[in-house]
XYZ file of C-alpha atoms in Angstrom:
368
model
C 17.653 -2.633 -1.261
C 16.394 -4.719 -4.252
C 14.389 -3.517 -7.281
C 11.700 -4.945 -9.320
C 9.808 -3.578 -12.476
C 6.126 -2.634 -12.756
C 4.652 -4.931 -15.453
C 6.193 -4.667 -18.630
C 6.536 -0.915 -18.353
C 10.059 -0.786 -17.648
C 9.439 1.354 -14.460
C 11.806 0.386 -11.855
C 10.767 0.465 -8.145
C 12.473 -0.363 -4.749
C 10.884 -3.510 -3.092
C 10.250 -1.147 -0.241
C 8.526 2.045 -1.191
C 7.814 5.227 0.701
C 3.829 5.779 1.078
C 3.770 9.573 1.125
C 0.150 9.959 2.850
C 2.452 9.861 5.999
C 3.721 13.678 4.780
C 1.297 16.242 4.015
C -1.393 15.234 6.607
C -1.919 14.431 10.120
C -3.849 11.025 9.594
C -0.830 8.937 10.716
C 0.856 11.439 13.255
C 1.626 15.081 12.660
C 5.157 16.199 11.717
C 6.434 19.271 10.224
C 7.396 20.244 7.044
C 11.284 19.931 7.929
C 10.519 16.731 9.650
C 8.655 15.354 6.556
C 11.849 16.414 4.305
C 13.900 14.616 6.684
C 12.101 11.476 6.488
C 12.296 11.639 2.649
C 15.988 12.067 2.531
C 16.340 9.177 5.242
C 14.364 7.041 3.164
C 16.551 7.734 -0.055
C 19.800 6.953 1.863
C 18.038 4.018 2.989
C 17.966 3.110 -1.024
C 14.134 3.641 -1.238
C 13.627 4.921 -4.739
C 9.872 4.765 -5.158
C 7.526 7.318 -3.597
C 3.729 7.172 -3.781
C 1.605 9.860 -3.262
C -1.666 11.136 -4.259
C -3.492 14.432 -5.010
C -6.063 14.176 -2.326
C -3.327 13.743 0.485
C -3.420 16.880 2.434
C -5.176 18.426 -0.685
C -1.961 18.570 -2.672
C 0.409 19.156 0.146
C 1.935 15.680 -0.065
C 2.786 16.156 -3.589
C 4.439 19.591 -2.806
C 6.718 18.092 -0.079
C 7.466 15.207 -2.166
C 8.242 17.166 -5.221
C 10.252 19.778 -3.179
C 12.484 16.972 -1.546
C 13.139 15.123 -4.705
C 13.673 17.959 -6.933
C 17.613 17.249 -7.174
C 17.315 13.718 -7.698
C 14.208 13.525 -10.045
C 15.718 11.246 -12.565
C 17.028 8.874 -9.853
C 13.551 8.065 -8.377
C 10.147 6.921 -9.339
C 7.420 8.986 -8.508
C 3.748 7.904 -8.489
C 0.729 9.645 -7.924
C -2.993 9.135 -7.804
C -6.181 11.163 -9.131
C -9.840 10.695 -9.095
C -11.237 12.678 -5.658
C -12.692 16.267 -6.077
C -10.958 17.587 -2.964
C -10.999 21.221 -4.865
C -14.913 21.787 -4.592
C -15.664 19.572 -1.436
C -14.460 20.266 2.150
C -12.967 17.567 3.975
C -15.176 16.125 6.870
C -12.521 14.028 9.377
C -11.624 10.911 7.533
C -14.664 10.743 5.515
C -14.575 9.986 1.966
C -14.662 13.056 -0.546
C -16.753 12.775 -3.760
C -15.211 11.034 -6.595
C -14.837 12.455 -9.987
C -13.750 10.356 -13.083
C -15.054 12.683 -15.749
C -12.062 12.656 -18.436
C -11.876 16.660 -18.495
C -11.611 16.750 -14.744
C -9.122 13.785 -14.709
C -6.904 15.770 -17.055
C -6.905 18.968 -15.090
C -6.433 17.226 -11.894
C -3.298 15.529 -13.616
C -2.010 18.940 -15.020
C -2.299 20.403 -11.272
C -0.512 16.990 -9.778
C 2.343 17.916 -12.228
C 2.476 21.484 -10.959
C 2.661 20.405 -7.463
C 5.175 17.957 -7.931
C 7.337 20.418 -10.173
C 7.729 17.614 -12.897
C 7.132 17.198 -16.338
C 5.738 13.382 -16.027
C 5.144 10.890 -13.425
C 6.255 7.337 -13.798
C 3.098 5.950 -12.622
C -0.212 7.542 -12.638
C -2.995 5.740 -10.760
C -6.872 6.065 -10.660
C -7.832 6.445 -6.878
C -10.487 4.181 -5.596
C -12.271 4.293 -8.751
C -15.375 1.652 -8.798
C -15.258 -0.703 -11.790
C -18.289 1.042 -13.641
C -16.214 4.521 -13.434
C -13.289 3.455 -15.385
C -15.131 4.062 -18.737
C -13.714 3.618 -22.272
C -13.264 7.393 -22.122
C -11.345 7.209 -19.089
C -8.815 4.895 -20.505
C -8.667 6.690 -23.684
C -7.470 9.630 -21.557
C -4.770 7.244 -19.701
C -3.474 6.324 -23.179
C -3.280 9.574 -24.345
C -1.442 10.780 -21.214
C 1.293 7.605 -21.864
C 1.314 8.446 -25.627
C 2.171 12.258 -24.879
C 5.132 10.930 -22.591
C 3.751 12.129 -19.623
C 3.231 8.846 -17.781
C 5.396 5.943 -18.144
C 3.021 3.392 -16.530
C -0.453 3.345 -15.505
C -1.967 1.732 -12.312
C -5.533 1.423 -10.131
C -5.099 2.018 -6.546
C -7.778 0.419 -4.191
C -8.849 1.493 -0.950
C -9.298 2.752 1.680
C -12.064 0.184 2.512
C -10.743 -3.500 2.038
C -12.457 -5.584 -0.938
C -12.524 -3.908 -4.384
C -12.336 -7.537 -5.947
C -14.154 -6.869 -9.149
C -11.585 -3.777 -9.735
C -8.758 -6.174 -9.170
C -10.215 -8.549 -11.986
C -11.021 -5.488 -14.484
C -7.384 -3.866 -13.928
C -5.805 -7.124 -14.888
C -8.122 -7.531 -17.798
C -7.385 -4.337 -19.229
C -3.673 -4.483 -18.917
C -3.009 -2.035 -16.119
C 0.776 -2.138 -15.243
C 0.111 -1.774 -11.371
C -2.676 -2.763 -8.833
C -2.409 -1.085 -5.388
C -4.193 -3.076 -2.818
C -4.308 -4.002 0.839
C -2.301 -7.405 1.354
C -0.560 -8.723 4.403
C -0.278 -12.064 6.098
C -3.581 -11.490 8.103
C -5.610 -9.740 5.237
C -4.874 -11.811 2.137
C -8.094 -12.076 0.426
C -7.615 -8.572 -1.643
C -3.772 -9.585 -2.735
C -4.606 -13.171 -3.182
C -7.635 -12.274 -5.563
C -5.579 -10.131 -7.745
C -2.594 -12.591 -7.787
C -4.882 -15.042 -9.114
C -6.418 -13.051 -11.703
C -2.969 -12.257 -12.886
C -1.950 -15.817 -13.085
C -5.089 -16.944 -14.583
C -4.302 -14.363 -17.449
C -0.693 -14.959 -17.662
C -0.883 -10.839 -17.171
C 2.213 -8.717 -16.805
C 0.181 -6.711 -13.943
C 2.075 -5.914 -10.915
C 1.101 -5.563 -7.319
C 1.992 -2.796 -4.854
C 1.048 -4.069 -1.398
C -0.038 -1.433 0.900
C -0.998 -1.791 4.682
C 1.762 -4.500 4.727
C 1.810 -4.568 8.597
C -1.786 -4.658 8.996
C -2.391 -1.352 10.632
C 0.524 -1.877 13.323
C 0.039 -5.689 14.204
C 2.805 -7.243 12.339
C 5.347 -4.500 13.329
C 4.460 -5.015 16.751
C 3.620 -1.042 17.221
C 0.058 -1.595 18.134
C -1.249 -3.741 21.012
C -4.676 -4.449 22.181
C -4.045 -1.877 25.075
C -2.424 0.727 22.906
C -4.437 3.984 23.022
C -4.114 5.511 19.571
C -3.784 9.381 19.127
C -6.541 11.356 18.340
C -7.164 11.351 14.448
C -5.051 8.378 14.195
C -6.480 6.706 10.669
C -6.268 3.103 12.355
C -8.830 3.913 14.864
C -11.636 2.484 12.424
C -10.262 -1.023 13.251
C -12.627 -2.593 16.331
C -10.957 -3.695 19.430
C -11.569 -7.350 18.638
C -9.470 -6.833 15.523
C -6.191 -6.064 17.641
C -7.080 -8.578 20.457
C -7.302 -11.562 17.942
C -4.512 -10.114 16.057
C -1.994 -10.139 18.645
C -3.131 -14.014 19.134
C -2.329 -14.705 15.828
C 1.019 -12.599 15.688
C 2.321 -15.254 18.357
C 1.908 -18.108 16.027
C 4.349 -16.280 13.584
C 7.436 -16.230 15.638
C 9.014 -18.728 13.802
C 9.543 -16.323 11.039
C 11.881 -14.376 13.104
C 15.361 -15.150 12.266
C 17.568 -16.394 14.980
C 14.421 -15.627 17.381
C 14.960 -11.890 17.317
C 11.820 -10.013 18.185
C 11.101 -6.439 17.545
C 11.581 -5.156 21.094
C 14.881 -6.895 21.220
C 16.038 -5.579 17.669
C 15.069 -2.265 18.691
C 17.216 -2.317 21.764
C 20.506 -3.738 20.062
C 22.561 -1.542 17.196
C 22.704 -3.529 14.234
C 20.066 -5.842 14.940
C 18.143 -4.993 12.017
C 19.543 -6.011 8.400
C 23.078 -5.404 7.938
C 25.638 -7.921 7.902
C 24.254 -10.196 10.622
C 21.269 -10.999 8.242
C 18.781 -11.227 11.175
C 15.189 -10.587 10.517
C 12.778 -9.119 12.602
C 8.874 -9.526 12.427
C 8.219 -6.380 10.801
C 10.898 -7.639 8.033
C 9.375 -11.056 7.859
C 5.873 -9.469 7.098
C 7.422 -7.683 4.036
C 9.538 -10.666 3.155
C 6.239 -12.675 3.055
C 4.959 -10.099 0.619
C 8.131 -10.247 -1.591
C 7.853 -14.026 -1.770
C 5.091 -13.441 -4.426
C 6.388 -12.809 -7.797
C 3.778 -10.448 -8.678
C 4.499 -8.055 -5.708
C 6.668 -5.510 -7.147
C 6.914 -3.228 -4.198
C 5.537 -2.882 -0.512
C 4.690 0.519 0.842
C 4.606 0.388 4.742
C 3.619 3.472 6.796
C 6.954 4.929 8.360
C 6.419 6.939 11.543
C 10.106 7.608 11.958
C 13.783 7.296 11.029
C 13.791 4.172 12.906
C 10.990 2.516 10.957
C 12.711 3.401 7.677
C 16.077 1.766 8.954
C 14.320 -1.452 9.777
C 11.726 -1.845 7.189
C 13.979 -0.577 4.202
C 16.595 -3.272 5.549
C 13.818 -5.983 5.089
C 14.699 -6.011 1.299
C 18.007 -7.441 1.989
C 17.045 -9.804 5.060
C 16.677 -13.631 4.197
C 13.716 -14.426 1.996
C 11.149 -16.867 3.263
C 12.081 -20.591 2.524
C 9.364 -22.583 0.841
C 8.844 -24.357 3.940
C 8.179 -21.169 5.934
C 5.737 -19.757 3.255
C 3.825 -23.210 3.188
C 3.636 -22.780 7.123
C 2.094 -19.373 6.901
C -0.330 -20.763 4.231
C -1.517 -23.460 6.520
C -1.857 -21.082 9.828
C -3.976 -18.710 7.429
C -6.140 -21.771 6.175
C -6.827 -22.422 9.996
C -7.217 -18.690 10.983
C -4.061 -18.928 12.844
C -5.915 -21.285 15.504
C -8.014 -18.289 16.705
C -11.649 -19.159 16.888
C -12.989 -15.767 17.853
C -14.630 -13.068 15.736
C -12.098 -10.180 14.592
C -15.129 -7.724 14.112
C -14.022 -7.429 10.658
C -16.086 -9.782 8.499
C -17.372 -7.734 5.575
C -15.475 -6.431 2.613
C -16.372 -3.739 0.107
C -17.856 -4.551 -3.316
C -18.948 -2.280 -6.092
C -21.166 -5.099 -7.584
C -23.547 -5.837 -5.055
C -21.385 -8.523 -3.322
C -21.163 -10.909 -6.524
C -17.499 -10.717 -6.157
C -17.317 -11.901 -2.670
C -18.418 -15.582 -3.456
C -16.257 -17.873 -1.967
C -14.544 -15.652 0.131
C -16.572 -15.956 3.627
C -16.917 -12.426 4.002
C -20.198 -10.373 3.855
C -21.003 -7.464 1.710
C -20.166 -4.285 3.383
C -21.929 -1.752 0.788
C -19.980 0.211 -2.024
């Protein structure tokens, strides 16, 4: 495992992090608390030191599980959490979005409760969770600065999602000097990540990117095919069938990224084929290495379902980086939509500014 730093905060993160929305909720498959603890320990053993959670995940349960599992190694790991949803006074309706609350008094109270659940005195990274650009007021910024000055937060971030877009938020986060921006970014869905990286480069800013959904909801790790029937409650079910059908066609154009021709199916059937001394690179690992080819990306948070996922994807940090020629070939494929001329059913992006930030993206306005 290799490590990078969030902006100029001095906060170190493993290049592959642990997205803790998989524990404490059943949105990515149900698991017992014992199984969740085993996954976290397995991630530690694989060299993962960055654990990314949020207070709304399982309405606090994810933070509790993370806090319990990391209690004995607190000084050796980096913990990031998120605040900004009021789940205390609002029931969860399926996968629907809860009301957001960015009143400074509420945010401070929510932060205090997060610390209690995590069992810590501070967090390494505190992120605003899906806040619209107009919700991050001077008063909110003052609160975040106060928390950092109090020594209870080392780095500040702005986490974007679950809908894809948030381009105005990317620009504002960079302008304000946030240490980290968390956003959807993968080989197939490049607009959000490219947008924030362009903003960072234009301002010569120190903001780092935390890349979420690096495997494009199961396509780039070859766990979801067009014929795959997702379990009831699986969060990926919002994708239209056309997304997976066209995605699988696109995937075939990327086979050159598999070092020595090792496919995921072959690698899973051969001991030692993922990572290790043979230095081979699977498609899932290549997808992570493509993200890490951007200097602005500090860490990648794939959605682990099993110990086997952790073994393979954590090892991506130590596989051969993509060559300049490979990066350029991916760029050319992206420019030509990977040779696919059919609609993938995902032609709209979210915008909090009426779609004004979508000019030039080729995407329609999907609403706030």
